[in-house]
mmCIF file with all atom_site columns, C-alpha atoms in Angstrom:
data_model
loop_
_atom_site.group_PDB
_atom_site.id
_atom_site.type_symbol
_atom_site.label_atom_id
_atom_site.label_alt_id
_atom_site.label_comp_id
_atom_site.label_asym_id
_atom_site.label_entity_id
_atom_site.label_seq_id
_atom_site.pdbx_PDB_ins_code
_atom_site.Cartn_x
_atom_site.Cartn_y
_atom_site.Cartn_z
_atom_site.occupancy
_atom_site.B_iso_or_equiv
_atom_site.pdbx_formal_charge
_atom_site.auth_seq_id
_atom_site.auth_comp_id
_atom_site.auth_asym_id
_atom_site.auth_atom_id
_atom_site.pdbx_PDB_model_num
ATOM 1   C CA . MET L 1 1   ? 0.000   0.000   0.000  1.00 63.00 ? 1   MET L CA 1
ATOM 2   C CA . THR L 1 2   ? 1.418   3.351   -0.985 1.00 70.00 ? 2   THR L CA 1
ATOM 3   C CA . PHE L 1 3   ? 1.724   6.269   1.366  1.00 55.00 ? 3   PHE L CA 1
ATOM 4   C CA . THR L 1 4   ? -0.976  8.280   -0.457 1.00 61.00 ? 4   THR L CA 1
ATOM 5   C CA . SER L 1 5   ? -3.534  5.460   -0.339 1.00 62.00 ? 5   SER L CA 1
ATOM 6   C CA . MET L 1 6   ? -2.778  4.828   3.353  1.00 62.00 ? 6   MET L CA 1
ATOM 7   C CA . PHE L 1 7   ? -3.112  8.553   4.032  1.00 57.00 ? 7   PHE L CA 1
ATOM 8   C CA . GLY L 1 8   ? -6.430  8.599   2.153  1.00 57.00 ? 8   GLY L CA 1
ATOM 9   C CA . CYS L 1 9   ? -7.756  5.704   4.260  1.00 50.00 ? 9   CYS L CA 1
ATOM 10  C CA . CYS L 1 10  ? -6.767  7.529   7.454  1.00 49.00 ? 10  CYS L CA 1
ATOM 11  C CA . ILE L 1 11  ? -8.603  10.668  6.292  1.00 58.00 ? 11  ILE L CA 1
ATOM 12  C CA . ILE L 1 12  ? -11.756 8.646   5.536  1.00 60.00 ? 12  ILE L CA 1
ATOM 13  C CA . ILE L 1 13  ? -11.657 6.900   8.923  1.00 59.00 ? 13  ILE L CA 1
ATOM 14  C CA . PHE L 1 14  ? -11.065 10.208  10.702 1.00 52.00 ? 14  PHE L CA 1
ATOM 15  C CA . ASN L 1 15  ? -14.049 11.810  8.928  1.00 50.00 ? 15  ASN L CA 1
ATOM 16  C CA . LEU L 1 16  ? -16.276 8.840   9.771  1.00 44.00 ? 16  LEU L CA 1
ATOM 17  C CA . MET L 1 17  ? -15.320 9.140   13.439 1.00 50.00 ? 17  MET L CA 1
ATOM 18  C CA . ILE L 1 18  ? -16.191 12.844  13.442 1.00 47.00 ? 18  ILE L CA 1
ATOM 19  C CA . LEU L 1 19  ? -19.513 12.086  11.739 1.00 41.00 ? 19  LEU L CA 1
ATOM 20  C CA . ILE L 1 20  ? -20.405 9.366   14.246 1.00 44.00 ? 20  ILE L CA 1
ATOM 21  C CA . TRP L 1 21  ? -19.336 11.511  17.217 1.00 45.00 ? 21  TRP L CA 1
ATOM 22  C CA . GLY L 1 22  ? -21.354 14.456  15.926 1.00 46.00 ? 22  GLY L CA 1
ATOM 23  C CA . ASN L 1 23  ? -24.497 12.319  15.692 1.00 45.00 ? 23  ASN L CA 1
ATOM 24  C CA . GLY L 1 24  ? -24.384 11.540  19.417 1.00 46.00 ? 24  GLY L CA 1
ATOM 25  C CA . ALA L 1 25  ? -23.358 7.893   19.111 1.00 42.00 ? 25  ALA L CA 1
ATOM 26  C CA . PHE L 1 26  ? -21.031 8.457   22.062 1.00 45.00 ? 26  PHE L CA 1
ATOM 27  C CA . SER L 1 27  ? -23.547 10.391  24.177 1.00 47.00 ? 27  SER L CA 1
ATOM 28  C CA . LYS L 1 28  ? -23.109 7.937   27.071 1.00 47.00 ? 28  LYS L CA 1
ATOM 29  C CA . VAL L 1 29  ? -19.432 8.821   27.211 1.00 48.00 ? 29  VAL L CA 1
ATOM 30  C CA . GLU L 1 30  ? -20.270 12.519  27.258 1.00 47.00 ? 30  GLU L CA 1
ATOM 31  C CA . GLU L 1 31  ? -22.605 11.985  30.243 1.00 47.00 ? 31  GLU L CA 1
ATOM 32  C CA . LEU L 1 32  ? -19.929 10.378  32.377 1.00 51.00 ? 32  LEU L CA 1
ATOM 33  C CA . LYS L 1 33  ? -19.184 13.544  34.375 1.00 51.00 ? 33  LYS L CA 1
ATOM 34  C CA . LYS L 1 34  ? -15.469 12.820  34.080 1.00 58.00 ? 34  LYS L CA 1
ATOM 35  C CA . SER L 1 35  ? -15.661 9.472   35.897 1.00 63.00 ? 35  SER L CA 1
ATOM 36  C CA . ASN L 1 36  ? -12.493 7.527   36.304 1.00 69.00 ? 36  ASN L CA 1
ATOM 37  C CA . PHE L 1 37  ? -11.495 4.264   37.890 1.00 73.00 ? 37  PHE L CA 1
ATOM 38  C CA . LEU L 1 38  ? -10.115 6.057   40.965 1.00 85.00 ? 38  LEU L CA 1
ATOM 39  C CA . ASP L 1 39  ? -13.549 7.415   41.955 1.00 90.00 ? 39  ASP L CA 1
ATOM 40  C CA . LEU L 1 40  ? -14.933 5.877   45.139 1.00 95.00 ? 40  LEU L CA 1
ATOM 41  C CA . TYR L 1 41  ? -18.544 4.646   45.126 1.00 96.00 ? 41  TYR L CA 1
ATOM 42  C CA . ALA L 1 42  ? -20.858 3.605   47.957 1.00 97.00 ? 42  ALA L CA 1
ATOM 43  C CA . VAL L 1 43  ? -24.128 1.774   47.273 1.00 98.00 ? 43  VAL L CA 1
ATOM 44  C CA . TYR L 1 44  ? -26.771 1.670   50.008 1.00 98.00 ? 44  TYR L CA 1
ATOM 45  C CA . ILE L 1 45  ? -29.713 -0.769  49.996 1.00 98.00 ? 45  ILE L CA 1
ATOM 46  C CA . THR L 1 46  ? -32.429 0.141   52.524 1.00 97.00 ? 46  THR L CA 1
ATOM 47  C CA . ASP L 1 47  ? -35.540 -1.860  53.354 1.00 98.00 ? 47  ASP L CA 1
ATOM 48  C CA . GLY L 1 48  ? -38.333 0.700   53.399 1.00 96.00 ? 48  GLY L CA 1
ATOM 49  C CA . ASP L 1 49  ? -41.368 -1.346  54.390 1.00 97.00 ? 49  ASP L CA 1
ATOM 50  C CA . VAL L 1 50  ? -40.895 -4.988  53.345 1.00 97.00 ? 50  VAL L CA 1
ATOM 51  C CA . ASP L 1 51  ? -41.231 -7.245  56.393 1.00 94.00 ? 51  ASP L CA 1
ATOM 52  C CA . ASN L 1 52  ? -38.805 -9.967  55.351 1.00 96.00 ? 52  ASN L CA 1
ATOM 53  C CA . LEU L 1 53  ? -36.373 -8.929  52.603 1.00 98.00 ? 53  LEU L CA 1
ATOM 54  C CA . MET L 1 54  ? -33.413 -10.937 51.336 1.00 98.00 ? 54  MET L CA 1
ATOM 55  C CA . ALA L 1 55  ? -30.866 -9.227  49.095 1.00 98.00 ? 55  ALA L CA 1
ATOM 56  C CA . HIS L 1 56  ? -27.928 -10.841 47.334 1.00 99.00 ? 56  HIS L CA 1
ATOM 57  C CA . CYS L 1 57  ? -25.550 -8.560  45.424 1.00 99.00 ? 57  CYS L CA 1
ATOM 58  C CA . LYS L 1 58  ? -22.486 -9.499  43.423 1.00 98.00 ? 58  LYS L CA 1
ATOM 59  C CA . SER L 1 59  ? -20.146 -8.313  40.708 1.00 98.00 ? 59  SER L CA 1
ATOM 60  C CA . GLY L 1 60  ? -17.784 -10.267 38.502 1.00 95.00 ? 60  GLY L CA 1
ATOM 61  C CA . ASP L 1 61  ? -15.167 -9.990  41.264 1.00 94.00 ? 61  ASP L CA 1
ATOM 62  C CA . ASP L 1 62  ? -17.094 -9.748  44.547 1.00 96.00 ? 62  ASP L CA 1
ATOM 63  C CA . ASP L 1 63  ? -20.007 -11.726 45.987 1.00 98.00 ? 63  ASP L CA 1
ATOM 64  C CA . LEU L 1 64  ? -21.491 -9.856  48.957 1.00 98.00 ? 64  LEU L CA 1
ATOM 65  C CA . GLY L 1 65  ? -23.626 -12.816 50.058 1.00 98.00 ? 65  GLY L CA 1
ATOM 66  C CA . ASP L 1 66  ? -27.203 -12.936 51.335 1.00 98.00 ? 66  ASP L CA 1
ATOM 67  C CA . LYS L 1 67  ? -28.367 -10.036 53.490 1.00 98.00 ? 67  LYS L CA 1
ATOM 68  C CA . LYS L 1 68  ? -31.565 -10.311 55.511 1.00 98.00 ? 68  LYS L CA 1
ATOM 69  C CA . LEU L 1 69  ? -33.200 -6.934  56.126 1.00 98.00 ? 69  LEU L CA 1
ATOM 70  C CA . THR L 1 70  ? -36.216 -5.740  58.068 1.00 96.00 ? 70  THR L CA 1
ATOM 71  C CA . PRO L 1 71  ? -37.875 -2.326  57.652 1.00 97.00 ? 71  PRO L CA 1
ATOM 72  C CA . ASN L 1 72  ? -35.457 0.590   58.124 1.00 96.00 ? 72  ASN L CA 1
ATOM 73  C CA . GLN L 1 73  ? -32.373 -1.654  58.062 1.00 98.00 ? 73  GLN L CA 1
ATOM 74  C CA . TYR L 1 74  ? -29.745 -1.180  55.383 1.00 98.00 ? 74  TYR L CA 1
ATOM 75  C CA . PHE L 1 75  ? -26.459 -2.527  54.159 1.00 97.00 ? 75  PHE L CA 1
ATOM 76  C CA . HIS L 1 76  ? -23.865 -0.903  51.969 1.00 98.00 ? 76  HIS L CA 1
ATOM 77  C CA . TRP L 1 77  ? -20.579 -1.517  50.262 1.00 98.00 ? 77  TRP L CA 1
ATOM 78  C CA . MET L 1 78  ? -17.833 0.664   48.854 1.00 98.00 ? 78  MET L CA 1
ATOM 79  C CA . PHE L 1 79  ? -15.664 0.075   45.812 1.00 97.00 ? 79  PHE L CA 1
ATOM 80  C CA . ARG L 1 80  ? -13.818 1.617   42.915 1.00 95.00 ? 80  ARG L CA 1
ATOM 81  C CA . GLN L 1 81  ? -14.728 0.829   39.327 1.00 94.00 ? 81  GLN L CA 1
ATOM 82  C CA . ASN L 1 82  ? -12.376 -1.186  37.193 1.00 93.00 ? 82  ASN L CA 1
ATOM 83  C CA . PHE L 1 83  ? -10.028 0.580   34.780 1.00 92.00 ? 83  PHE L CA 1
ATOM 84  C CA . PHE L 1 84  ? -12.497 0.283   31.879 1.00 91.00 ? 84  PHE L CA 1
ATOM 85  C CA . LEU L 1 85  ? -15.470 1.623   33.940 1.00 92.00 ? 85  LEU L CA 1
ATOM 86  C CA . THR L 1 86  ? -17.419 -1.577  33.294 1.00 94.00 ? 86  THR L CA 1
ATOM 87  C CA . THR L 1 87  ? -18.067 -2.571  36.916 1.00 96.00 ? 87  THR L CA 1
ATOM 88  C CA . VAL L 1 88  ? -21.560 -4.018  37.421 1.00 98.00 ? 88  VAL L CA 1
ATOM 89  C CA . PHE L 1 89  ? -23.188 -5.082  40.693 1.00 99.00 ? 89  PHE L CA 1
ATOM 90  C CA . THR L 1 90  ? -26.306 -7.173  40.151 1.00 99.00 ? 90  THR L CA 1
ATOM 91  C CA . CYS L 1 91  ? -28.696 -7.716  43.050 1.00 99.00 ? 91  CYS L CA 1
ATOM 92  C CA . THR L 1 92  ? -31.435 -10.278 43.504 1.00 99.00 ? 92  THR L CA 1
ATOM 93  C CA . TYR L 1 93  ? -34.153 -9.225  45.932 1.00 99.00 ? 93  TYR L CA 1
ATOM 94  C CA . ARG L 1 94  ? -36.520 -11.763 47.465 1.00 98.00 ? 94  ARG L CA 1
ATOM 95  C CA . TRP L 1 95  ? -39.595 -10.824 49.461 1.00 98.00 ? 95  TRP L CA 1
ATOM 96  C CA . MET L 1 96  ? -40.014 -13.712 51.872 1.00 97.00 ? 96  MET L CA 1
ATOM 97  C CA . ALA L 1 97  ? -43.106 -14.893 53.744 1.00 96.00 ? 97  ALA L CA 1
ATOM 98  C CA . PRO L 1 98  ? -42.877 -15.544 57.513 1.00 94.00 ? 98  PRO L CA 1
ATOM 99  C CA . ASP L 1 99  ? -42.401 -19.261 56.753 1.00 95.00 ? 99  ASP L CA 1
ATOM 100 C CA . ASN L 1 100 ? -39.440 -18.352 54.463 1.00 92.00 ? 100 ASN L CA 1
ATOM 101 C CA . THR L 1 101 ? -41.235 -19.152 51.230 1.00 96.00 ? 101 THR L CA 1
ATOM 102 C CA . GLU L 1 102 ? -40.566 -16.696 48.450 1.00 96.00 ? 102 GLU L CA 1
ATOM 103 C CA . LEU L 1 103 ? -43.437 -14.302 47.706 1.00 97.00 ? 103 LEU L CA 1
ATOM 104 C CA . LYS L 1 104 ? -41.742 -12.188 45.023 1.00 97.00 ? 104 LYS L CA 1
ATOM 105 C CA . SER L 1 105 ? -38.323 -11.964 43.428 1.00 98.00 ? 105 SER L CA 1
ATOM 106 C CA . VAL L 1 106 ? -36.565 -9.566  41.061 1.00 98.00 ? 106 VAL L CA 1
ATOM 107 C CA . THR L 1 107 ? -33.010 -9.108  39.783 1.00 99.00 ? 107 THR L CA 1
ATOM 108 C CA . PHE L 1 108 ? -31.482 -5.950  38.324 1.00 98.00 ? 108 PHE L CA 1
ATOM 109 C CA . ASN L 1 109 ? -28.244 -3.967  38.286 1.00 98.00 ? 109 ASN L CA 1
ATOM 110 C CA . ALA L 1 110 ? -27.883 -1.915  41.452 1.00 98.00 ? 110 ALA L CA 1
ATOM 111 C CA . PHE L 1 111 ? -24.767 -0.376  39.927 1.00 98.00 ? 111 PHE L CA 1
ATOM 112 C CA . ASP L 1 112 ? -23.521 -0.026  36.368 1.00 97.00 ? 112 ASP L CA 1
ATOM 113 C CA . ILE L 1 113 ? -22.237 2.783   34.163 1.00 94.00 ? 113 ILE L CA 1
ATOM 114 C CA . GLU L 1 114 ? -25.735 4.269   33.769 1.00 95.00 ? 114 GLU L CA 1
ATOM 115 C CA . ILE L 1 115 ? -26.395 4.244   37.524 1.00 95.00 ? 115 ILE L CA 1
ATOM 116 C CA . SER L 1 116 ? -22.963 5.766   38.194 1.00 94.00 ? 116 SER L CA 1
ATOM 117 C CA . ILE L 1 117 ? -24.060 8.884   36.310 1.00 93.00 ? 117 ILE L CA 1
ATOM 118 C CA . LEU L 1 118 ? -27.024 9.265   38.701 1.00 94.00 ? 118 LEU L CA 1
ATOM 119 C CA . CYS L 1 119 ? -25.063 8.871   41.944 1.00 93.00 ? 119 CYS L CA 1
ATOM 120 C CA . GLY L 1 120 ? -24.464 11.921  44.106 1.00 87.00 ? 120 GLY L CA 1
ATOM 121 C CA . ASP L 1 121 ? -20.979 13.181  44.912 1.00 83.00 ? 121 ASP L CA 1
ATOM 122 C CA . GLU L 1 122 ? -20.622 14.043  48.593 1.00 75.00 ? 122 GLU L CA 1
ATOM 123 C CA . TYR L 1 123 ? -17.348 14.236  50.527 1.00 72.00 ? 123 TYR L CA 1
ATOM 124 C CA . SER L 1 124 ? -15.393 12.699  47.616 1.00 81.00 ? 124 SER L CA 1
ATOM 125 C CA . ILE L 1 125 ? -17.632 9.621   47.540 1.00 90.00 ? 125 ILE L CA 1
ATOM 126 C CA . ASN L 1 126 ? -20.218 8.924   44.846 1.00 95.00 ? 126 ASN L CA 1
ATOM 127 C CA . ARG L 1 127 ? -23.242 7.693   46.795 1.00 95.00 ? 127 ARG L CA 1
ATOM 128 C CA . CYS L 1 128 ? -26.050 5.615   45.284 1.00 97.00 ? 128 CYS L CA 1
ATOM 129 C CA . TYR L 1 129 ? -29.148 4.970   47.402 1.00 97.00 ? 129 TYR L CA 1
ATOM 130 C CA . TRP L 1 130 ? -31.751 2.259   46.805 1.00 98.00 ? 130 TRP L CA 1
ATOM 131 C CA . LEU L 1 131 ? -34.975 2.107   48.826 1.00 98.00 ? 131 LEU L CA 1
ATOM 132 C CA . VAL L 1 132 ? -36.942 -1.152  48.641 1.00 98.00 ? 132 VAL L CA 1
ATOM 133 C CA . ARG L 1 133 ? -40.671 -0.755  49.188 1.00 98.00 ? 133 ARG L CA 1
ATOM 134 C CA . LYS L 1 134 ? -43.736 -2.934  48.679 1.00 97.00 ? 134 LYS L CA 1
ATOM 135 C CA . ASP L 1 135 ? -44.544 -1.055  45.470 1.00 97.00 ? 135 ASP L CA 1
ATOM 136 C CA . GLY L 1 136 ? -41.030 -1.161  44.001 1.00 98.00 ? 136 GLY L CA 1
ATOM 137 C CA . PHE L 1 137 ? -37.418 -0.028  44.031 1.00 98.00 ? 137 PHE L CA 1
ATOM 138 C CA . TYR L 1 138 ? -36.571 3.656   44.317 1.00 98.00 ? 138 TYR L CA 1
ATOM 139 C CA . PHE L 1 139 ? -33.264 5.372   43.593 1.00 97.00 ? 139 PHE L CA 1
ATOM 140 C CA . SER L 1 140 ? -31.846 8.623   44.927 1.00 96.00 ? 140 SER L CA 1
ATOM 141 C CA . ARG L 1 141 ? -28.522 10.403  44.905 1.00 93.00 ? 141 ARG L CA 1
ATOM 142 C CA . ASP L 1 142 ? -29.328 11.916  48.313 1.00 88.00 ? 142 ASP L CA 1
ATOM 143 C CA . ASP L 1 143 ? -30.967 10.108  51.240 1.00 86.00 ? 143 ASP L CA 1
ATOM 144 C CA . GLN L 1 144 ? -31.425 13.284  53.294 1.00 84.00 ? 144 GLN L CA 1
ATOM 145 C CA . LYS L 1 145 ? -34.759 14.124  51.685 1.00 83.00 ? 145 LYS L CA 1
ATOM 146 C CA . PRO L 1 146 ? -37.864 12.432  53.092 1.00 85.00 ? 146 PRO L CA 1
ATOM 147 C CA . PHE L 1 147 ? -39.539 9.908   50.819 1.00 89.00 ? 147 PHE L CA 1
ATOM 148 C CA . PRO L 1 148 ? -40.819 10.499  48.125 1.00 90.00 ? 148 PRO L CA 1
ATOM 149 C CA . ASP L 1 149 ? -38.938 13.800  47.543 1.00 92.00 ? 149 ASP L CA 1
ATOM 150 C CA . GLY L 1 150 ? -35.873 13.119  45.425 1.00 92.00 ? 150 GLY L CA 1
ATOM 151 C CA . TRP L 1 151 ? -36.650 9.409   44.992 1.00 96.00 ? 151 TRP L CA 1
ATOM 152 C CA . LYS L 1 152 ? -37.443 7.901   41.596 1.00 96.00 ? 152 LYS L CA 1
ATOM 153 C CA . LEU L 1 153 ? -39.209 4.580   41.026 1.00 98.00 ? 153 LEU L CA 1
ATOM 154 C CA . MET L 1 154 ? -36.794 2.539   38.899 1.00 98.00 ? 154 MET L CA 1
ATOM 155 C CA . HIS L 1 155 ? -38.127 -1.052  39.130 1.00 98.00 ? 155 HIS L CA 1
ATOM 156 C CA . THR L 1 156 ? -41.222 -2.871  40.345 1.00 98.00 ? 156 THR L CA 1
ATOM 157 C CA . TRP L 1 157 ? -41.574 -6.320  41.849 1.00 98.00 ? 157 TRP L CA 1
#
């Protein structure tokens, strides 16, 4: 391949990248509020009003195990994202009957790149709050506001 044809290919690829970028194909990247793998995150899971809640959260690297919660109890964990900002924590929530039979169950990502954008930055820690209620799963970047102010329904049972 001659220098001029190689140069022409580079110009075409460069123009295609500008065209794609200009059309918003990388809008997720633009929303990342300058996240990097050194940022510290804390995820809080609070039982709002479910009498017998079991939560099991894990990532590709960490399994946090089963957590049994009663109303107003919470658990949390802290971590840093991996270098590629692809860290995902998936949680399975089970609403248990008094005899420990499962009434309802749901699984979703409690943390991923899209959730990281929503987390609040306070005292150099990005905090992500989940509130589990009988009608669903609410998210907030700030737990100082009384429910429902500042809380958004993200998932239902």
